[in-house]
PDB file of C-alpha atoms in Angstrom:
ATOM      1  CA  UNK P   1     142.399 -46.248  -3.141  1.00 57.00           C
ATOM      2  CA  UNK P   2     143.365 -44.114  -6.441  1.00 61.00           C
ATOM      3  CA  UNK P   3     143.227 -46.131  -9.665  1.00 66.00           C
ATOM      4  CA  UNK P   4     145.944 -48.186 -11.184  1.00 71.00           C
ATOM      5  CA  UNK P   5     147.222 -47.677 -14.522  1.00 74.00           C
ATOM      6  CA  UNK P   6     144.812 -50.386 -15.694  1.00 71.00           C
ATOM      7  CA  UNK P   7     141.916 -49.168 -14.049  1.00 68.00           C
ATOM      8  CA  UNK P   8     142.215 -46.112 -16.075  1.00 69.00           C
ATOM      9  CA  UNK P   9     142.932 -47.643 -19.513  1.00 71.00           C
ATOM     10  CA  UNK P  10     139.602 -49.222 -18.562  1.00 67.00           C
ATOM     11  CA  UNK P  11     137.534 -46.574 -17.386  1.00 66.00           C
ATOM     12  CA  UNK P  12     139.156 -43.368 -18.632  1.00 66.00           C
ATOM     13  CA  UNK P  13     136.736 -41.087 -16.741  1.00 63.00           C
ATOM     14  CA  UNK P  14     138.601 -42.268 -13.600  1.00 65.00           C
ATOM     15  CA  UNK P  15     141.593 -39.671 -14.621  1.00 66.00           C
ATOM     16  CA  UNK P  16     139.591 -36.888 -13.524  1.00 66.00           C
ATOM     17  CA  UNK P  17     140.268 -38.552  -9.646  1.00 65.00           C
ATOM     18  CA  UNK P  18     142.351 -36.244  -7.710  1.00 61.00           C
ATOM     19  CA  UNK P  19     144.984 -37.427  -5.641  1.00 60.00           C
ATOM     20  CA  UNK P  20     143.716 -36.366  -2.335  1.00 67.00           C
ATOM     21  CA  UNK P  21     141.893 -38.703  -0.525  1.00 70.00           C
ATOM     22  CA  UNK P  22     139.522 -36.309   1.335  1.00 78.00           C
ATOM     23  CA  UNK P  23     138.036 -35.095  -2.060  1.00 83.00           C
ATOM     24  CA  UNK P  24     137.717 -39.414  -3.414  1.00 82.00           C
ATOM     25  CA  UNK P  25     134.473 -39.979  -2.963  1.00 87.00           C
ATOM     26  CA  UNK P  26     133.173 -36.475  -3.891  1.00 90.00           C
ATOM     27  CA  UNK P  27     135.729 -36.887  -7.082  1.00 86.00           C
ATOM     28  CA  UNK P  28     134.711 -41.091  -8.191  1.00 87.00           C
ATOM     29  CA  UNK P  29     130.900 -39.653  -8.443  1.00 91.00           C
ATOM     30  CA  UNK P  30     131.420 -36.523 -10.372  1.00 90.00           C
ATOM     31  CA  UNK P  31     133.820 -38.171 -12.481  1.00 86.00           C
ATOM     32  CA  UNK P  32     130.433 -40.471 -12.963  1.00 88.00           C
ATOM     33  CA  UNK P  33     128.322 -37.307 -13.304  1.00 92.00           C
ATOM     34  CA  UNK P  34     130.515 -35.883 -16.134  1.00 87.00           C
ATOM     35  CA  UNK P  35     130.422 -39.420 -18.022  1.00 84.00           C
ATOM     36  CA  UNK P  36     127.047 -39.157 -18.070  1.00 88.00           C
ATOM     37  CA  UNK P  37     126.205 -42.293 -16.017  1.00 89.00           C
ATOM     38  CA  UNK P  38     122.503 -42.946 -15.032  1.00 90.00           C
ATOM     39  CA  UNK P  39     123.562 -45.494 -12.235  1.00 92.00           C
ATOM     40  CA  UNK P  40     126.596 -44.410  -9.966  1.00 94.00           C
ATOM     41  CA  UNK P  41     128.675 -47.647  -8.841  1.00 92.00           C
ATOM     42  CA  UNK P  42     130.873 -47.677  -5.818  1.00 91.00           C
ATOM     43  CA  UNK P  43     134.622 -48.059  -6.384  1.00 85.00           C
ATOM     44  CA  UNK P  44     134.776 -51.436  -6.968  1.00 81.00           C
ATOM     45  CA  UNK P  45     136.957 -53.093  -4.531  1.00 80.00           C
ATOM     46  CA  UNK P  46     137.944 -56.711  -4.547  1.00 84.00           C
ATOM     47  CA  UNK P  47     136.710 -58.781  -1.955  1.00 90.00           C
ATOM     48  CA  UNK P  48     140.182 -61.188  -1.218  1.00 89.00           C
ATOM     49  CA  UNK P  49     138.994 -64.943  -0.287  1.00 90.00           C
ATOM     50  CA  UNK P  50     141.238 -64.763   2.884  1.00 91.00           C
ATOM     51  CA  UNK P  51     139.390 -62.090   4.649  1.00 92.00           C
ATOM     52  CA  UNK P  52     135.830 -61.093   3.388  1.00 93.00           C
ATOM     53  CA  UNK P  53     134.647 -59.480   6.256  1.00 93.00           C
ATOM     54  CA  UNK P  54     137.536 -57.021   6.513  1.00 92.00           C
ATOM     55  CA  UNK P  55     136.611 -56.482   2.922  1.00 91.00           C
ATOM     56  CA  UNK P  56     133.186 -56.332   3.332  1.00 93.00           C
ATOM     57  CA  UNK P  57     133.983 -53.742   6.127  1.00 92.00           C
ATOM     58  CA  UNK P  58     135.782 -50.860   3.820  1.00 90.00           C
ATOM     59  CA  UNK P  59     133.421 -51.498   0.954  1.00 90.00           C
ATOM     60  CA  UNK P  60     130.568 -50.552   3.517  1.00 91.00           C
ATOM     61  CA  UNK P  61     133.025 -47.458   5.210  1.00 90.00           C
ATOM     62  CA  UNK P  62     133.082 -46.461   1.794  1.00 89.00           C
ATOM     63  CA  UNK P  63     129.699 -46.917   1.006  1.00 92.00           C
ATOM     64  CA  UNK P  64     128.607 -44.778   3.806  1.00 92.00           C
ATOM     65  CA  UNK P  65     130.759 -41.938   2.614  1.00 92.00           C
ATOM     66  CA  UNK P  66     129.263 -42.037  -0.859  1.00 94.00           C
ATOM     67  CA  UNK P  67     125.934 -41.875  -0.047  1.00 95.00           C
ATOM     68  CA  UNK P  68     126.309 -38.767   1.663  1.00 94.00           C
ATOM     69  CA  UNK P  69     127.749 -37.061  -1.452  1.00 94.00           C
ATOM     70  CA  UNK P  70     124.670 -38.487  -3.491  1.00 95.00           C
ATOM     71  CA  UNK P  71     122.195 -35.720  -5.491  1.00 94.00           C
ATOM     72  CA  UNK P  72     118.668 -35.875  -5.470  1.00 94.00           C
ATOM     73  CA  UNK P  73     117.363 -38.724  -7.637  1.00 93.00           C
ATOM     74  CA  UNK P  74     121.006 -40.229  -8.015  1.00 95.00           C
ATOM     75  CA  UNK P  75     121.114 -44.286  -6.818  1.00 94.00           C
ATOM     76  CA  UNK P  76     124.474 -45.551  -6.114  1.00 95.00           C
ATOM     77  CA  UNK P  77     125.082 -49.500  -6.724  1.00 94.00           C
ATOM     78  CA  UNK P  78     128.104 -51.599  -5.338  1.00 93.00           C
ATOM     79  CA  UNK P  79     129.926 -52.473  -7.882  1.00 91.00           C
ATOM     80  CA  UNK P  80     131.923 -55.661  -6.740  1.00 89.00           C
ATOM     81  CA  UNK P  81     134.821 -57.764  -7.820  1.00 87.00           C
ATOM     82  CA  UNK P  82     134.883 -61.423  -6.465  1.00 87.00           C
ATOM     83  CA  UNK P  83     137.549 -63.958  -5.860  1.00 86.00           C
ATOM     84  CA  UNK P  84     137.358 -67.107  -8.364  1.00 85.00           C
ATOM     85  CA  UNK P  85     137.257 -69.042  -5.133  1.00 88.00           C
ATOM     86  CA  UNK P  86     133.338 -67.417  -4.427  1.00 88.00           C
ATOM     87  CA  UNK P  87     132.278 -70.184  -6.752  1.00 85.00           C
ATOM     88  CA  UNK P  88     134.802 -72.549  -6.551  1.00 87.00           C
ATOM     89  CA  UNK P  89     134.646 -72.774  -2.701  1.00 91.00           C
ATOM     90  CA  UNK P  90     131.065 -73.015  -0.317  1.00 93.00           C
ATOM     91  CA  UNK P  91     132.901 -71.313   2.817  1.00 94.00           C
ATOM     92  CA  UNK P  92     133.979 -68.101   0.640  1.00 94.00           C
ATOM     93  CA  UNK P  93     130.257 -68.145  -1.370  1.00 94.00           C
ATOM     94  CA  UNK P  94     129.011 -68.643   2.126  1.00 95.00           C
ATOM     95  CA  UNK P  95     130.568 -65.819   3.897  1.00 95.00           C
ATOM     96  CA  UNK P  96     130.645 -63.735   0.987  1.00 95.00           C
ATOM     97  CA  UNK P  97     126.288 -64.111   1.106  1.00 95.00           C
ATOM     98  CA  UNK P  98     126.295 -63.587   4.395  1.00 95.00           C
ATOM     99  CA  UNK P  99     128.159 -60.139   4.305  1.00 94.00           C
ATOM    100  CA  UNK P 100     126.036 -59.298   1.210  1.00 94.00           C
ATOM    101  CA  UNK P 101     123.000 -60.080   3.243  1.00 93.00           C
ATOM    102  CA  UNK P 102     124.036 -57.271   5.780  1.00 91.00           C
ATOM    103  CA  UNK P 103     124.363 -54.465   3.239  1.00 87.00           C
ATOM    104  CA  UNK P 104     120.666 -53.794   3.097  1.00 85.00           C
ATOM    105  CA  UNK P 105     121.536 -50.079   1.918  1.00 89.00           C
ATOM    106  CA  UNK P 106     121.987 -50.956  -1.975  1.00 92.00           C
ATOM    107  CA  UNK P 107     119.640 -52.007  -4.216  1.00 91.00           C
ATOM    108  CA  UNK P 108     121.850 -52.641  -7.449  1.00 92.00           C
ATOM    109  CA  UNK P 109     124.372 -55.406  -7.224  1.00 92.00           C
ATOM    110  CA  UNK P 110     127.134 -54.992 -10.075  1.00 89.00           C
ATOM    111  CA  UNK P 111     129.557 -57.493  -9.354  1.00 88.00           C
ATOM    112  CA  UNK P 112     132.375 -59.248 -11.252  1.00 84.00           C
ATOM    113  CA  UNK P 113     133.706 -62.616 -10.758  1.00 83.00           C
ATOM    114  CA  UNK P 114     137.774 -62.836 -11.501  1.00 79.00           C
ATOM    115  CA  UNK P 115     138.562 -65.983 -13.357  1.00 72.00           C
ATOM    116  CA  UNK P 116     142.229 -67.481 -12.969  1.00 67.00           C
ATOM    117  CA  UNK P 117     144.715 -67.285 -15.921  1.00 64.00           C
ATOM    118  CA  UNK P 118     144.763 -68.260 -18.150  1.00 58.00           C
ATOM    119  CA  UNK P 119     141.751 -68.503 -19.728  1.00 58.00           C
ATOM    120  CA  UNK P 120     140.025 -68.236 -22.601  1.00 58.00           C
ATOM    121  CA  UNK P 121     137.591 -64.743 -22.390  1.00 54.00           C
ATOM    122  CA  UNK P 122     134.900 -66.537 -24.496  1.00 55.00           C
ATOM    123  CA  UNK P 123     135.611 -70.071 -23.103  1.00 60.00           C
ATOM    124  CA  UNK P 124     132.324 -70.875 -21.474  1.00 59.00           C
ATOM    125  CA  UNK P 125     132.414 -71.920 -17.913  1.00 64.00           C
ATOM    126  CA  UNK P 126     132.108 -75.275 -17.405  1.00 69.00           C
ATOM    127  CA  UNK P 127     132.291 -76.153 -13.249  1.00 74.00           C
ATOM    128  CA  UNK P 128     129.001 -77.389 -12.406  1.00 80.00           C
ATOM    129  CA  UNK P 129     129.176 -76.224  -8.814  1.00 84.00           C
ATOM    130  CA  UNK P 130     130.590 -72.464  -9.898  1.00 81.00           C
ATOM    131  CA  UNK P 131     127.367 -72.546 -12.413  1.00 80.00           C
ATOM    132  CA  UNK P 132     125.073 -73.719  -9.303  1.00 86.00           C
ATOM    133  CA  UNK P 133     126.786 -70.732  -6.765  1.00 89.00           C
ATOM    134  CA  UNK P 134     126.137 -68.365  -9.927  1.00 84.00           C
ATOM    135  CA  UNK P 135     122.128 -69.245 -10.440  1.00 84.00           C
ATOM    136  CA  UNK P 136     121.970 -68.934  -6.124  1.00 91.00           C
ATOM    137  CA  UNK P 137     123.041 -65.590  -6.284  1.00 91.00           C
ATOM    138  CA  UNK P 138     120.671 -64.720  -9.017  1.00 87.00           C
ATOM    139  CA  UNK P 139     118.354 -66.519  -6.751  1.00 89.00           C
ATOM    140  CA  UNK P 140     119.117 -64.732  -3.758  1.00 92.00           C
ATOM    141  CA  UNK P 141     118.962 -61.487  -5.078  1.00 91.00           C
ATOM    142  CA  UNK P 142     115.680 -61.654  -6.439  1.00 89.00           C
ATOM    143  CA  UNK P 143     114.237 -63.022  -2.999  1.00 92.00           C
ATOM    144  CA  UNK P 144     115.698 -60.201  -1.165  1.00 93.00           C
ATOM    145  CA  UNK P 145     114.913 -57.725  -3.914  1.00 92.00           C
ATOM    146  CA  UNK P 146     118.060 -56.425  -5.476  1.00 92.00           C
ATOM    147  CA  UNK P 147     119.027 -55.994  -8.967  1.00 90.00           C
ATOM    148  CA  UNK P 148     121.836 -58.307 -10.059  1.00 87.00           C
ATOM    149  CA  UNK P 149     124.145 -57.236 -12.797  1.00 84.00           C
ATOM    150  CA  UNK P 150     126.470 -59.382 -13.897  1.00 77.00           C
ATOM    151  CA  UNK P 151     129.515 -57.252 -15.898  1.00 70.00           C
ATOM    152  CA  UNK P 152     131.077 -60.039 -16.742  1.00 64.00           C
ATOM    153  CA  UNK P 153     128.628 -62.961 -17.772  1.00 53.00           C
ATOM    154  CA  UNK P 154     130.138 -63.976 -21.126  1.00 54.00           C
ATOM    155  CA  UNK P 155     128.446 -67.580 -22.381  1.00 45.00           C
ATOM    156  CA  UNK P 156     127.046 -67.926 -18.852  1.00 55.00           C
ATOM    157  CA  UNK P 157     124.282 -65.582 -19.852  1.00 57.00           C
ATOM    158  CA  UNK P 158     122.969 -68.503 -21.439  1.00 51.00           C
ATOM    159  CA  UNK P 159     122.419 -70.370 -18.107  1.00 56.00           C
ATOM    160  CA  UNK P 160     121.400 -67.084 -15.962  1.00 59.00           C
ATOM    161  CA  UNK P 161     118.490 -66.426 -18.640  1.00 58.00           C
ATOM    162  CA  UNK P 162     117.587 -70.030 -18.414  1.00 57.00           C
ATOM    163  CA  UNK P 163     117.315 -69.629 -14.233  1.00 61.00           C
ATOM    164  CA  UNK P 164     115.154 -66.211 -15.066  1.00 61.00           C
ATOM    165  CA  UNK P 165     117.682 -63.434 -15.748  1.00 60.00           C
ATOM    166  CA  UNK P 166     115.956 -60.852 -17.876  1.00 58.00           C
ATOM    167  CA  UNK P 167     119.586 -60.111 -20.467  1.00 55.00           C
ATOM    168  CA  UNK P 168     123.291 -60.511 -19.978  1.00 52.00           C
ATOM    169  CA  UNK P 169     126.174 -59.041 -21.745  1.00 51.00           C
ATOM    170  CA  UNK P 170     128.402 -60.657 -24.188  1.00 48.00           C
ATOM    171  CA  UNK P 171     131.925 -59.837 -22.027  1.00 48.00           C
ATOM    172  CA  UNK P 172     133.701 -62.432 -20.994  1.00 46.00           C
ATOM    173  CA  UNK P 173     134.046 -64.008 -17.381  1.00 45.00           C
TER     174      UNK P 173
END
């Protein structure tokens, strides 16, 4: 899983990935390590809608791996990109809790939530049951103990500081 073109532009520390995929994992934290990050994040795999346990699967295969290349004092989050249909659809926010609920070994959540296109970046959402799915995993993660960061919370910081978020970024989501 080498970056794409506009993974890089993105995140230009990612050029320092070799090509070889025995050296990845060793390669995405140093890459981490040399940008001076204080919290390493997993790859940051999409989760597709049409199979989240499959997903869920290699994120925690590659999980595993990372862990083991980890320094003393280093934490490693899972950095996480969801489907649009996570809050537009119960069955996908349901299984997609359910697998979250079985990957006990992270304690930072840093997940993304893809919006469709078009939209506007600073367009605030406005689906009342996307909003409600958004507060319950804010909910959920503060039952079961886990830092939630949203990357991409744009004017729905608004509503996660109202539900008991402590700040949120300005990015669109």
């Amino acid at each position: 899983n080498l970056p794409k073109p506009r993974h890089i532009h993105n995140a230009p520390y990612l050029r320092k990935l070799r090509k070889s995929p025995k050296t990845y994992a060793k390669d995405l934290l140093q890459a981490q390590r040399d940008a001076c990050a204080n919290l390493l994040l997993t790859s940051g795999r999409a989760v597709g809608a049409a199979d989240v346990p499959g997903a869920f699967g290699e994120l925690s295969d590659d999980a595993d791996e990372l862990f083991t290349h980890l320094e003393d004092g280093e934490r490693l989050a899972l950095n996480l990109t969801l489907p649009y249909e996570f809050l537009q659809t119960q069955a996908v926010f349901d299984d997609v809790m359910g697998e979250l609920a079985e990957l006990d070994q992270f304690d930072v959540l840093y997940v993304r939530v893809q919006r469709p296109q078009p939209h506007d970046a600073g367009e605030p959402l406005a689906d009342v049951d996307a909003l409600r799915r958004l507060s319950e995993l804010g909910v959920w993660a503060e039952r079961e103990d886990h830092a939630l960061i949203h990357a991409q919370s744009g004017l729905t910081g608004w509503l996660m500081l109202a539900s008991g978020a402590v700040g949120f970024a300005t990015g669109g989501l």
